[in-house]
mmCIF file of C-alpha atoms and ligand atoms in Angstrom:
data_model
loop_
_atom_site.group_PDB
_atom_site.id
_atom_site.type_symbol
_atom_site.label_atom_id
_atom_site.label_comp_id
_atom_site.label_asym_id
_atom_site.label_seq_id
_atom_site.Cartn_x
_atom_site.Cartn_y
_atom_site.Cartn_z
ATOM 1 C CA MET A 367 -22.179 -145.633 82.566
ATOM 2 C CA VAL A 368 -22.580 -147.155 79.097
ATOM 3 C CA THR A 369 -25.373 -145.595 77.050
ATOM 4 C CA LEU A 370 -27.207 -147.897 74.708
ATOM 5 C CA PRO A 371 -28.580 -146.627 71.435
ATOM 6 C CA HIS A 372 -32.336 -146.421 71.641
ATOM 7 C CA CYS A 373 -33.985 -148.112 68.653
ATOM 8 C CA ALA A 374 -37.739 -147.646 68.478
ATOM 9 C CA TYR A 375 -37.989 -150.171 65.614
ATOM 10 C CA PHE A 376 -36.364 -152.893 67.706
ATOM 11 C CA GLU A 377 -38.423 -152.099 70.794
ATOM 12 C CA ALA A 378 -41.646 -152.215 68.797
ATOM 13 C CA GLY A 379 -40.613 -155.562 67.257
ATOM 14 C CA ARG A 380 -40.684 -154.026 63.770
ATOM 15 C CA CYS A 381 -37.039 -154.871 62.988
ATOM 16 C CA ARG A 382 -34.858 -157.407 64.760
ATOM 17 C CA SER A 383 -31.795 -157.199 62.490
ATOM 18 C CA CYS A 384 -29.587 -155.696 65.220
ATOM 19 C CA VAL A 385 -30.003 -158.696 67.493
ATOM 20 C CA LEU A 386 -27.511 -157.347 70.058
ATOM 21 C CA ILE A 387 -28.694 -153.741 70.205
ATOM 22 C CA GLU A 388 -29.787 -154.106 73.818
ATOM 23 C CA THR A 389 -26.356 -155.428 74.823
ATOM 24 C CA PRO A 390 -23.801 -152.728 75.732
ATOM 25 C CA CYS A 391 -21.187 -152.339 72.961
ATOM 26 C CA PRO A 392 -18.218 -153.261 75.206
ATOM 27 C CA THR A 393 -20.009 -156.514 76.111
ATOM 28 C CA GLN A 394 -20.824 -157.211 72.447
ATOM 29 C CA LEU A 395 -17.145 -156.766 71.627
ATOM 30 C CA SER A 396 -15.806 -158.826 74.509
ATOM 31 C CA ASP A 397 -18.208 -161.655 73.517
ATOM 32 C CA LYS A 398 -16.858 -161.500 69.946
ATOM 33 C CA GLU A 399 -13.281 -161.516 71.244
ATOM 34 C CA ARG A 400 -14.060 -164.552 73.399
ATOM 35 C CA ARG A 401 -15.602 -166.377 70.429
ATOM 36 C CA CYS A 402 -12.500 -165.718 68.308
ATOM 37 C CA ARG A 403 -10.169 -166.858 71.088
ATOM 38 C CA GLU A 404 -12.188 -170.069 71.523
ATOM 39 C CA LEU A 405 -12.168 -170.779 67.794
ATOM 40 C CA LEU A 406 -8.456 -169.962 67.435
ATOM 41 C CA PRO A 407 -6.906 -171.496 70.602
ATOM 42 C CA GLN A 408 -3.492 -171.626 68.893
ATOM 43 C CA VAL A 409 -3.181 -167.813 69.152
ATOM 44 C CA PRO A 410 -1.418 -166.884 72.416
ATOM 45 C CA GLU A 411 -3.198 -164.151 74.391
ATOM 46 C CA SER A 412 -0.193 -161.826 73.991
ATOM 47 C CA LEU A 413 -0.615 -161.787 70.191
ATOM 48 C CA TRP A 414 -4.159 -160.402 70.227
ATOM 49 C CA LEU A 415 -3.980 -156.681 69.495
ATOM 50 C CA PRO A 416 -6.615 -154.393 71.052
ATOM 51 C CA SER A 417 -9.846 -154.775 69.087
ATOM 52 C CA VAL A 418 -11.103 -152.042 66.794
ATOM 53 C CA GLN A 419 -14.513 -150.719 67.833
ATOM 54 C CA GLY A 420 -17.211 -150.192 65.255
ATOM 55 C CA GLY A 421 -19.317 -147.442 66.824
ATOM 56 C CA THR A 422 -22.732 -147.449 68.450
ATOM 57 C CA ALA A 423 -24.653 -145.589 65.717
ATOM 58 C CA ASP A 424 -24.129 -143.837 62.342
ATOM 59 C CA PHE A 425 -21.566 -146.392 61.127
ATOM 60 C CA ARG A 426 -23.030 -148.182 58.084
ATOM 61 C CA ASN A 427 -22.019 -146.705 54.737
ATOM 62 C CA LYS A 428 -24.558 -148.785 52.866
ATOM 63 C CA ALA A 429 -28.325 -149.290 53.129
ATOM 64 C CA LYS A 430 -30.082 -152.017 51.159
ATOM 65 C CA LEU A 431 -33.666 -150.843 51.383
ATOM 66 C CA VAL A 432 -36.631 -152.965 50.374
ATOM 67 C CA VAL A 433 -39.237 -150.881 48.554
ATOM 68 C CA GLY A 434 -42.639 -151.800 49.970
ATOM 69 C CA GLY A 435 -46.103 -150.403 50.588
ATOM 70 C CA ARG A 436 -47.950 -149.032 47.601
ATOM 71 C CA ALA A 437 -47.903 -145.973 45.377
ATOM 72 C CA GLY A 438 -48.863 -143.101 47.688
ATOM 73 C CA ALA A 439 -47.583 -144.900 50.795
ATOM 74 C CA VAL A 440 -44.135 -146.204 49.907
ATOM 75 C CA THR A 441 -42.008 -147.798 52.636
ATOM 76 C CA LEU A 442 -38.209 -148.064 52.505
ATOM 77 C CA GLY A 443 -36.777 -150.632 54.882
ATOM 78 C CA ILE A 444 -37.494 -154.335 55.192
ATOM 79 C CA LEU A 445 -40.359 -156.724 54.566
ATOM 80 C CA GLY A 446 -42.385 -158.148 57.451
ATOM 81 C CA ARG A 447 -43.206 -161.861 57.695
ATOM 82 C CA ASP A 448 -46.479 -161.223 55.888
ATOM 83 C CA GLY A 449 -44.604 -159.653 52.961
ATOM 84 C CA ALA A 450 -45.753 -156.114 53.824
ATOM 85 C CA GLY A 451 -43.197 -153.288 53.814
ATOM 86 C CA ILE A 452 -41.831 -151.922 57.085
ATOM 87 C CA ASP A 453 -40.401 -148.423 56.865
ATOM 88 C CA LEU A 454 -37.005 -147.994 58.570
ATOM 89 C CA ARG A 455 -35.988 -144.572 57.327
ATOM 90 C CA ASP A 456 -34.686 -143.486 60.744
ATOM 91 C CA CYS A 457 -32.543 -146.589 61.298
ATOM 92 C CA LEU A 458 -29.768 -145.315 63.541
ATOM 93 C CA ILE A 459 -26.950 -147.545 62.317
ATOM 94 C CA GLN A 460 -26.905 -145.883 58.902
ATOM 95 C CA GLU A 461 -24.622 -142.912 58.386
ATOM 96 C CA PRO A 462 -26.630 -139.678 58.852
ATOM 97 C CA ALA A 463 -26.298 -138.632 55.195
ATOM 98 C CA ILE A 464 -28.049 -141.876 54.200
ATOM 99 C CA ARG A 465 -30.850 -141.233 56.711
ATOM 100 C CA HIS A 466 -31.170 -137.727 55.315
ATOM 101 C CA ALA A 467 -31.497 -138.993 51.724
ATOM 102 C CA ILE A 468 -34.157 -141.652 52.396
ATOM 103 C CA PRO A 469 -37.256 -139.394 52.693
ATOM 104 C CA HIS A 470 -36.205 -137.678 49.452
ATOM 105 C CA LEU A 471 -35.849 -141.052 47.766
ATOM 106 C CA ALA A 472 -39.291 -142.082 49.001
ATOM 107 C CA ALA A 473 -40.804 -138.848 47.670
ATOM 108 C CA PHE A 474 -39.033 -139.387 44.347
ATOM 109 C CA ILE A 475 -40.370 -142.943 44.061
ATOM 110 C CA GLU A 476 -43.882 -141.655 44.817
ATOM 111 C CA ALA A 477 -43.508 -139.040 42.081
ATOM 112 C CA THR A 478 -42.488 -141.625 39.456
ATOM 113 C CA GLY A 479 -45.708 -143.552 40.061
ATOM 114 C CA LEU A 480 -43.732 -146.816 39.983
ATOM 115 C CA GLU A 481 -45.439 -149.501 42.060
ATOM 116 C CA PRO A 482 -43.380 -151.134 44.809
ATOM 117 C CA TYR A 483 -42.940 -154.838 44.081
ATOM 118 C CA ASP A 484 -45.534 -156.842 45.984
ATOM 119 C CA VAL A 485 -43.745 -160.049 47.004
ATOM 120 C CA PRO A 486 -46.789 -162.200 47.951
ATOM 121 C CA ARG A 487 -48.645 -161.251 44.745
ATOM 122 C CA ARG A 488 -45.534 -161.100 42.522
ATOM 123 C CA ARG A 489 -46.704 -157.796 41.059
ATOM 124 C CA GLY A 490 -45.220 -154.319 40.837
ATOM 125 C CA GLU A 491 -41.924 -152.824 39.743
ATOM 126 C CA LEU A 492 -39.488 -151.469 42.308
ATOM 127 C CA LYS A 493 -37.816 -154.067 44.508
ATOM 128 C CA PHE A 494 -34.911 -152.359 46.305
ATOM 129 C CA VAL A 495 -32.934 -149.162 46.540
ATOM 130 C CA HIS A 496 -29.278 -149.585 47.496
ATOM 131 C CA VAL A 497 -27.625 -146.441 48.855
ATOM 132 C CA THR A 498 -23.855 -146.176 49.405
ATOM 133 C CA LEU A 499 -22.177 -143.161 50.989
ATOM 134 C CA ALA A 500 -18.610 -142.056 50.264
ATOM 135 C CA PRO A 501 -16.599 -140.213 52.935
ATOM 136 C CA SER A 502 -16.916 -137.067 50.760
ATOM 137 C CA GLY A 503 -20.724 -137.126 51.144
ATOM 138 C CA ASP A 504 -21.285 -138.341 47.571
ATOM 139 C CA LEU A 505 -23.894 -141.044 47.117
ATOM 140 C CA MET A 506 -24.363 -144.023 44.818
ATOM 141 C CA LEU A 507 -28.039 -144.918 44.268
ATOM 142 C CA ARG A 508 -29.121 -148.193 42.681
ATOM 143 C CA PHE A 509 -32.743 -149.005 41.902
ATOM 144 C CA VAL A 510 -33.494 -152.709 41.550
ATOM 145 C CA THR A 511 -36.513 -153.155 39.291
ATOM 146 C CA ARG A 512 -38.486 -155.937 37.673
ATOM 147 C CA THR A 513 -38.960 -154.653 34.120
ATOM 148 C CA GLU A 514 -37.400 -152.646 31.330
ATOM 149 C CA GLN A 515 -40.398 -150.295 31.558
ATOM 150 C CA ALA A 516 -39.285 -149.201 35.046
ATOM 151 C CA LEU A 517 -35.808 -148.575 33.658
ATOM 152 C CA HIS A 518 -37.266 -146.166 31.079
ATOM 153 C CA VAL A 519 -39.323 -144.361 33.725
ATOM 154 C CA LEU A 520 -36.293 -143.950 35.985
ATOM 155 C CA ARG A 521 -34.065 -142.807 33.129
ATOM 156 C CA LYS A 522 -36.572 -140.104 32.240
ATOM 157 C CA ALA A 523 -37.010 -139.063 35.859
ATOM 158 C CA LEU A 524 -33.258 -138.707 36.545
ATOM 159 C CA PRO A 525 -33.270 -134.860 36.565
ATOM 160 C CA ARG A 526 -36.021 -134.911 39.204
ATOM 161 C CA LEU A 527 -34.054 -137.395 41.280
ATOM 162 C CA LEU A 528 -30.992 -135.134 41.199
ATOM 163 C CA GLU A 529 -33.093 -132.158 42.289
ATOM 164 C CA ARG A 530 -34.150 -134.124 45.360
ATOM 165 C CA VAL A 531 -30.823 -135.873 46.050
ATOM 166 C CA PRO A 532 -28.098 -133.597 44.628
ATOM 167 C CA SER A 533 -25.293 -135.556 46.319
ATOM 168 C CA ALA A 534 -25.968 -138.544 44.027
ATOM 169 C CA VAL A 535 -22.984 -138.942 41.690
ATOM 170 C CA VAL A 536 -23.688 -142.496 40.542
ATOM 171 C CA VAL A 537 -27.205 -143.665 39.696
ATOM 172 C CA SER A 538 -28.006 -147.030 38.178
ATOM 173 C CA VAL A 539 -30.852 -149.421 37.553
ATOM 174 C CA ASN A 540 -30.395 -153.118 38.197
ATOM 175 C CA LEU A 541 -32.821 -155.473 36.475
ATOM 176 C CA LEU A 542 -34.141 -158.431 38.442
ATOM 177 C CA PRO A 543 -37.079 -159.810 36.437
ATOM 178 C CA GLU A 544 -37.224 -163.134 38.306
ATOM 179 C CA HIS A 545 -39.119 -163.653 41.565
ATOM 180 C CA LYS A 546 -36.072 -164.630 43.593
ATOM 181 C CA ALA A 547 -34.816 -164.117 47.147
ATOM 182 C CA VAL A 548 -31.743 -162.145 46.049
ATOM 183 C CA LEU A 549 -30.873 -158.468 46.375
ATOM 184 C CA GLU A 550 -29.952 -157.766 42.748
ATOM 185 C CA GLY A 551 -29.773 -159.203 39.261
ATOM 186 C CA GLU A 552 -26.909 -159.375 36.782
ATOM 187 C CA ARG A 553 -27.816 -156.556 34.397
ATOM 188 C CA GLU A 554 -26.903 -153.045 35.543
ATOM 189 C CA GLU A 555 -27.677 -149.915 33.516
ATOM 190 C CA LEU A 556 -25.816 -146.769 34.494
ATOM 191 C CA LEU A 557 -27.892 -143.581 34.395
ATOM 192 C CA LEU A 558 -25.286 -141.252 35.893
ATOM 193 C CA GLY A 559 -21.536 -141.486 36.585
ATOM 194 C CA SER A 560 -19.700 -144.761 36.780
ATOM 195 C CA SER A 561 -17.961 -145.054 40.136
ATOM 196 C CA LEU A 562 -18.110 -143.678 43.650
ATOM 197 C CA GLU A 563 -14.775 -142.544 45.055
ATOM 198 C CA MET A 564 -14.269 -143.960 48.550
ATOM 199 C CA GLY A 565 -11.507 -141.724 49.892
ATOM 200 C CA LEU A 566 -9.849 -143.577 52.755
ATOM 201 C CA GLY A 567 -6.953 -141.246 53.482
ATOM 202 C CA ASP A 568 -3.798 -142.499 51.784
ATOM 203 C CA VAL A 569 -5.695 -144.200 48.967
ATOM 204 C CA SER A 570 -9.016 -143.580 47.225
ATOM 205 C CA LEU A 571 -10.889 -146.631 46.017
ATOM 206 C CA HIS A 572 -13.254 -146.445 43.075
ATOM 207 C CA LEU A 573 -16.422 -148.412 43.612
ATOM 208 C CA ARG A 574 -18.776 -149.435 40.802
ATOM 209 C CA PRO A 575 -22.385 -150.421 41.409
ATOM 210 C CA GLN A 576 -22.005 -154.206 41.708
ATOM 211 C CA SER A 577 -18.715 -154.394 43.614
ATOM 212 C CA PHE A 578 -18.188 -155.339 47.230
ATOM 213 C CA PHE A 579 -17.108 -152.706 49.751
ATOM 214 C CA GLN A 580 -16.583 -153.071 53.514
ATOM 215 C CA THR A 581 -19.740 -151.651 55.132
ATOM 216 C CA ASN A 582 -18.122 -149.646 57.940
ATOM 217 C CA THR A 583 -15.765 -147.035 56.503
ATOM 218 C CA ALA A 584 -13.923 -146.219 59.738
ATOM 219 C CA VAL A 585 -13.313 -149.907 60.473
ATOM 220 C CA ALA A 586 -12.279 -150.540 56.852
ATOM 221 C CA ARG A 587 -9.624 -147.833 57.241
ATOM 222 C CA ALA A 588 -8.322 -149.539 60.384
ATOM 223 C CA LEU A 589 -8.357 -152.955 58.679
ATOM 224 C CA TYR A 590 -6.301 -151.781 55.704
ATOM 225 C CA ALA A 591 -3.970 -149.805 57.978
ATOM 226 C CA GLN A 592 -3.294 -152.904 60.105
ATOM 227 C CA ALA A 593 -2.515 -155.051 57.064
ATOM 228 C CA ALA A 594 -0.289 -152.277 55.690
ATOM 229 C CA ALA A 595 1.571 -152.046 59.027
ATOM 230 C CA TRP A 596 2.231 -155.810 59.062
ATOM 231 C CA VAL A 597 3.398 -155.688 55.449
ATOM 232 C CA ALA A 598 5.572 -152.597 55.997
ATOM 233 C CA ALA A 599 7.384 -154.347 58.862
ATOM 234 C CA GLU A 600 8.460 -157.132 56.461
ATOM 235 C CA ARG A 601 9.015 -155.077 53.294
ATOM 236 C CA PRO A 602 8.215 -157.998 50.957
ATOM 237 C CA ASP A 603 9.267 -157.779 47.315
ATOM 238 C CA THR A 604 6.054 -159.393 46.069
ATOM 239 C CA ILE A 605 2.486 -159.453 47.396
ATOM 240 C CA TRP A 606 -0.664 -161.150 46.172
ATOM 241 C CA ASP A 607 -4.044 -159.886 47.305
ATOM 242 C CA LEU A 608 -6.486 -162.749 46.632
ATOM 243 C CA TYR A 609 -10.224 -161.881 46.679
ATOM 244 C CA CYS A 610 -9.052 -158.284 46.290
ATOM 245 C CA GLY A 611 -12.410 -156.647 45.435
ATOM 246 C CA VAL A 612 -11.716 -153.051 44.422
ATOM 247 C CA GLY A 613 -8.142 -153.345 45.725
ATOM 248 C CA GLY A 614 -8.297 -152.075 49.327
ATOM 249 C CA PHE A 615 -5.585 -154.324 50.757
ATOM 250 C CA ALA A 616 -3.383 -154.338 47.660
ATOM 251 C CA LEU A 617 -3.265 -150.578 47.272
ATOM 252 C CA HIS A 618 -2.846 -149.744 50.959
ATOM 253 C CA CYS A 619 -0.063 -152.320 51.294
ATOM 254 C CA ALA A 620 1.666 -151.160 48.101
ATOM 255 C CA ALA A 621 1.548 -147.570 49.342
ATOM 256 C CA ALA A 622 3.007 -148.579 52.724
ATOM 257 C CA VAL A 623 6.145 -150.306 51.441
ATOM 258 C CA HIS A 624 9.001 -148.175 50.222
ATOM 259 C CA GLY A 625 10.845 -149.611 47.273
ATOM 260 C CA ALA A 626 7.682 -150.526 45.336
ATOM 261 C CA PRO A 627 6.894 -154.203 45.882
ATOM 262 C CA ARG A 628 5.306 -156.104 43.007
ATOM 263 C CA VAL A 629 1.644 -156.248 43.931
ATOM 264 C CA LEU A 630 -0.959 -158.362 42.188
ATOM 265 C CA GLY A 631 -4.661 -158.430 43.031
ATOM 266 C CA VAL A 632 -6.941 -161.307 41.969
ATOM 267 C CA GLU A 633 -10.707 -160.966 41.986
ATOM 268 C CA ILE A 634 -13.591 -162.790 40.288
ATOM 269 C CA SER A 635 -15.542 -159.617 39.424
ATOM 270 C CA ALA A 636 -14.243 -157.985 36.247
ATOM 271 C CA SER A 637 -15.858 -154.685 37.142
ATOM 272 C CA ALA A 638 -14.166 -154.605 40.579
ATOM 273 C CA VAL A 639 -10.865 -155.275 38.813
ATOM 274 C CA GLU A 640 -11.464 -152.324 36.488
ATOM 275 C CA SER A 641 -12.105 -150.132 39.522
ATOM 276 C CA ALA A 642 -8.936 -151.348 41.230
ATOM 277 C CA ARG A 643 -6.887 -150.602 38.118
ATOM 278 C CA ARG A 644 -8.306 -147.107 37.929
ATOM 279 C CA SER A 645 -7.575 -146.454 41.623
ATOM 280 C CA ALA A 646 -3.993 -147.712 41.176
ATOM 281 C CA THR A 647 -3.419 -145.453 38.178
ATOM 282 C CA GLU A 648 -4.800 -142.407 39.984
ATOM 283 C CA ALA A 649 -2.680 -143.120 43.057
ATOM 284 C CA GLY A 650 0.437 -143.673 40.923
ATOM 285 C CA ILE A 651 0.800 -147.224 42.267
ATOM 286 C CA ALA A 652 2.155 -149.856 39.875
ATOM 287 C CA ALA A 653 -0.097 -152.668 41.130
ATOM 288 C CA GLU A 654 -1.624 -155.154 38.685
ATOM 289 C CA PHE A 655 -5.107 -156.638 38.934
ATOM 290 C CA ILE A 656 -6.569 -159.599 37.136
ATOM 291 C CA ALA A 657 -10.061 -161.073 36.959
ATOM 292 C CA ALA A 658 -9.831 -164.760 37.912
ATOM 293 C CA ASP A 659 -10.908 -167.339 40.439
ATOM 294 C CA ALA A 660 -8.451 -167.024 43.326
ATOM 295 C CA THR A 661 -7.926 -170.765 43.779
ATOM 296 C CA ALA A 662 -7.524 -171.492 40.057
ATOM 297 C CA PHE A 663 -5.065 -168.606 39.788
ATOM 298 C CA ALA A 664 -2.899 -169.816 42.693
ATOM 299 C CA LEU A 665 -2.969 -173.470 41.631
ATOM 300 C CA GLY A 666 -2.121 -172.511 38.048
ATOM 301 C CA SER A 667 0.894 -170.314 38.948
ATOM 302 C CA PRO A 668 4.435 -171.656 38.696
ATOM 303 C CA ALA A 669 5.999 -172.206 42.142
ATOM 304 C CA ALA A 670 8.773 -169.735 41.253
ATOM 305 C CA GLU A 671 6.174 -166.982 41.055
ATOM 306 C CA THR A 672 4.811 -167.543 44.566
ATOM 307 C CA PRO A 673 5.076 -164.200 46.361
ATOM 308 C CA HIS A 674 6.646 -163.463 49.725
ATOM 309 C CA THR A 675 3.266 -162.361 51.154
ATOM 310 C CA VAL A 676 -0.223 -163.585 50.308
ATOM 311 C CA ILE A 677 -3.244 -161.636 51.538
ATOM 312 C CA VAL A 678 -6.616 -163.402 51.460
ATOM 313 C CA ASN A 679 -9.998 -161.848 52.261
ATOM 314 C CA PRO A 680 -12.572 -164.372 51.032
ATOM 315 C CA PRO A 681 -16.380 -164.363 51.337
ATOM 316 C CA ARG A 682 -17.959 -166.063 54.384
ATOM 317 C CA ARG A 683 -17.287 -169.574 53.082
ATOM 318 C CA GLY A 684 -13.515 -169.011 53.545
ATOM 319 C CA ILE A 685 -10.729 -170.003 51.148
ATOM 320 C CA GLY A 686 -11.676 -173.699 51.190
ATOM 321 C CA ALA A 687 -9.737 -176.941 51.128
ATOM 322 C CA GLU A 688 -7.945 -176.519 47.795
ATOM 323 C CA LEU A 689 -6.485 -173.072 48.416
ATOM 324 C CA SER A 690 -5.629 -173.949 52.035
ATOM 325 C CA ALA A 691 -3.767 -177.039 50.795
ATOM 326 C CA TRP A 692 -1.945 -174.937 48.198
ATOM 327 C CA LEU A 693 -0.935 -172.347 50.835
ATOM 328 C CA GLU A 694 0.177 -175.135 53.167
ATOM 329 C CA ARG A 695 2.870 -176.160 50.686
ATOM 330 C CA ALA A 696 3.477 -172.790 48.929
ATOM 331 C CA PRO A 697 6.954 -171.265 49.400
ATOM 332 C CA ALA A 698 5.505 -167.966 50.679
ATOM 333 C CA GLN A 699 6.801 -166.378 53.909
ATOM 334 C CA ARG A 700 3.768 -164.527 55.250
ATOM 335 C CA ILE A 701 -0.005 -164.759 54.933
ATOM 336 C CA ILE A 702 -2.484 -162.143 56.074
ATOM 337 C CA TYR A 703 -5.933 -163.698 56.336
ATOM 338 C CA SER A 704 -8.836 -161.300 56.935
ATOM 339 C CA SER A 705 -12.111 -163.095 57.555
ATOM 340 C CA CYS A 706 -15.732 -162.159 58.228
ATOM 341 C CA ASN A 707 -16.374 -165.683 59.512
ATOM 342 C CA PRO A 708 -14.136 -166.979 62.325
ATOM 343 C CA GLU A 709 -15.590 -170.499 61.906
ATOM 344 C CA SER A 710 -14.395 -170.840 58.283
ATOM 345 C CA LEU A 711 -11.112 -169.118 59.210
ATOM 346 C CA ALA A 712 -10.525 -171.720 61.940
ATOM 347 C CA ALA A 713 -11.301 -174.569 59.504
ATOM 348 C CA ASP A 714 -8.932 -173.139 56.869
ATOM 349 C CA LEU A 715 -6.125 -172.625 59.410
ATOM 350 C CA ALA A 716 -6.539 -176.219 60.635
ATOM 351 C CA ALA A 717 -5.641 -177.290 57.089
ATOM 352 C CA MET A 718 -2.430 -175.199 57.201
ATOM 353 C CA PRO A 719 -0.429 -176.645 60.130
ATOM 354 C CA SER A 720 2.903 -175.351 58.742
ATOM 355 C CA TRP A 721 1.828 -171.777 59.470
ATOM 356 C CA GLY A 722 1.948 -170.145 62.913
ATOM 357 C CA VAL A 723 -0.022 -167.081 63.998
ATOM 358 C CA ARG A 724 2.153 -164.003 64.704
ATOM 359 C CA GLY A 725 -0.566 -161.408 65.214
ATOM 360 C CA ALA A 726 -4.357 -161.247 65.435
ATOM 361 C CA ARG A 727 -6.999 -158.556 65.762
ATOM 362 C CA VAL A 728 -10.778 -158.355 65.959
ATOM 363 C CA PHE A 729 -12.511 -155.578 64.015
ATOM 364 C CA ASP A 730 -16.097 -154.822 65.014
ATOM 365 C CA MET A 731 -17.235 -154.170 61.453
ATOM 366 C CA PHE A 732 -20.881 -155.030 62.223
ATOM 367 C CA PRO A 733 -21.875 -153.693 65.678
ATOM 368 C CA HIS A 734 -25.164 -154.901 67.207
ATOM 369 C CA THR A 735 -24.919 -158.171 65.254
ATOM 370 C CA ARG A 736 -22.966 -161.365 65.927
ATOM 371 C CA HIS A 737 -20.890 -160.738 62.794
ATOM 372 C CA LEU A 738 -17.298 -159.558 62.998
ATOM 373 C CA GLU A 739 -14.084 -159.292 61.018
ATOM 374 C CA VAL A 740 -10.940 -160.950 62.331
ATOM 375 C CA MET A 741 -7.500 -160.703 60.759
ATOM 376 C CA VAL A 742 -4.446 -162.848 61.450
ATOM 377 C CA LEU A 743 -0.815 -162.586 60.399
ATOM 378 C CA LEU A 744 0.736 -165.978 59.670
ATOM 379 C CA GLU A 745 4.374 -166.939 59.371
ATOM 380 C CA ARG A 746 5.703 -170.146 57.895
ATOM 381 C CA THR A 747 7.137 -172.256 60.725
ATOM 382 C CA VAL A 748 8.027 -175.444 58.811
HETATM 383 C C1 LIG B 1226 -15.071 -160.135 51.549
HETATM 384 S S1 LIG B 1226 -14.942 -159.497 49.921
HETATM 385 C C2 LIG B 1226 -13.357 -158.722 50.057
HETATM 386 C C3 LIG B 1226 -13.036 -157.674 49.040
HETATM 387 C C4 LIG B 1226 -11.806 -156.837 49.307
HETATM 388 N N1 LIG B 1226 -10.696 -157.590 49.815
HETATM 389 C C5 LIG B 1226 -12.125 -155.665 50.200
HETATM 390 O O1 LIG B 1226 -11.442 -155.434 51.201
HETATM 391 O O2 LIG B 1226 -13.081 -154.930 49.880
HETATM 392 C C6 LIG B 1226 -14.658 -160.932 48.983
HETATM 393 C C7 LIG B 1226 -14.382 -160.679 47.528
HETATM 394 O O3 LIG B 1226 -14.113 -161.935 46.915
HETATM 395 C C8 LIG B 1226 -14.637 -161.932 45.611
HETATM 396 N N2 LIG B 1226 -14.751 -163.335 45.206
HETATM 397 C C9 LIG B 1226 -15.759 -164.205 45.448
HETATM 398 N N3 LIG B 1226 -15.462 -165.426 44.958
HETATM 399 C C10 LIG B 1226 -14.228 -165.326 44.411
HETATM 400 C C11 LIG B 1226 -13.370 -166.259 43.766
HETATM 401 N N4 LIG B 1226 -13.745 -167.533 43.599
HETATM 402 N N5 LIG B 1226 -12.177 -165.836 43.327
HETATM 403 C C12 LIG B 1226 -11.800 -164.535 43.478
HETATM 404 N N6 LIG B 1226 -12.579 -163.601 44.081
HETATM 405 C C13 LIG B 1226 -13.781 -163.993 44.550
HETATM 406 C C14 LIG B 1226 -15.931 -161.160 45.734
HETATM 407 O O4 LIG B 1226 -16.341 -160.653 44.479
HETATM 408 C C15 LIG B 1226 -15.522 -160.055 46.728
HETATM 409 O O5 LIG B 1226 -15.047 -158.925 46.051
#
């Protein structure tokens, strides 16, 4: 019998984020597999590898908590339709160490006297707390605030925060003065440490406050391992990792190929690139990383420099028409395309008819939601 996680928040109608939580996980996954097969009919059934499961509970390494309520009754969770805070501190999809830290964070916020930001009235200070957990148990805590004044209060209160949450190794304040429906602003002030070390086995990835990281650590490991296995089977001399973030694909693939391929990661965020460089140095991997727009970089590179293998892992919008058109005519031999949006993946692949799918796999990165990660291995056929 399949046991479903029991979520009191969902049942009470307080949070509906996990829209599929009442659907058994095997059914969730088979529905996602069916959707991918329908969107990618060119992939023969025999090429789909067994899907990677994401877990039923305790799988999210990151919580983006809205600070709500009022001083004396702070909530950490989401906002209701009326703009009032809903506390979700026992949310079961978060890793247990995150759940454990939340009451201490709430008590700390109470002790600072900082007012939660009141969205309907546009008043108050603290907007969000972002919590990220490394496999080691270390935490990165980011407080998103409205004013400089809150930054000063939090800076002064840092010793008290560390008494309550001693596993915090990176603490920062992000300033978001505008009343905007976004999760963070541009300016980040570090109060403690600089990067969280996400140890994934063969490679450790440094993660700074504003960089992207896959939200399910176990599934991220499987994703990088699959890409590394496909790359190792080909032993390419050169690899590009476009949209490389903090270098997960680049570094795992470089580590998997004997004979040191030339590996280059391209990423728009300069701070993610710095992290990737640091991780490469610490792992003794001679990969290079540059901060650039992936499409502009590819289109601006001489044809002779096109690598054997191109890895792409774009945001939800996909790689788009220009980069698809460039890949369609590029003299590369393999592409690994990892996507969190099978619709944009299908549209991009339709623009690359010279490439055939040689392997495909679904990764259930986001259980209880309709979101998924799907990765395909492409080979030039024309
Ligand atoms: C889905 S994440 C993948 C990150 C990385 N591959 C990983 O496994 O963690 C997409 C990444 O693309 C980056 N990005 C967004 N737009 C970009 C662009 N135009 N050019 C290069 N990178 C971009 C984002 O900053 C983010 O790090």
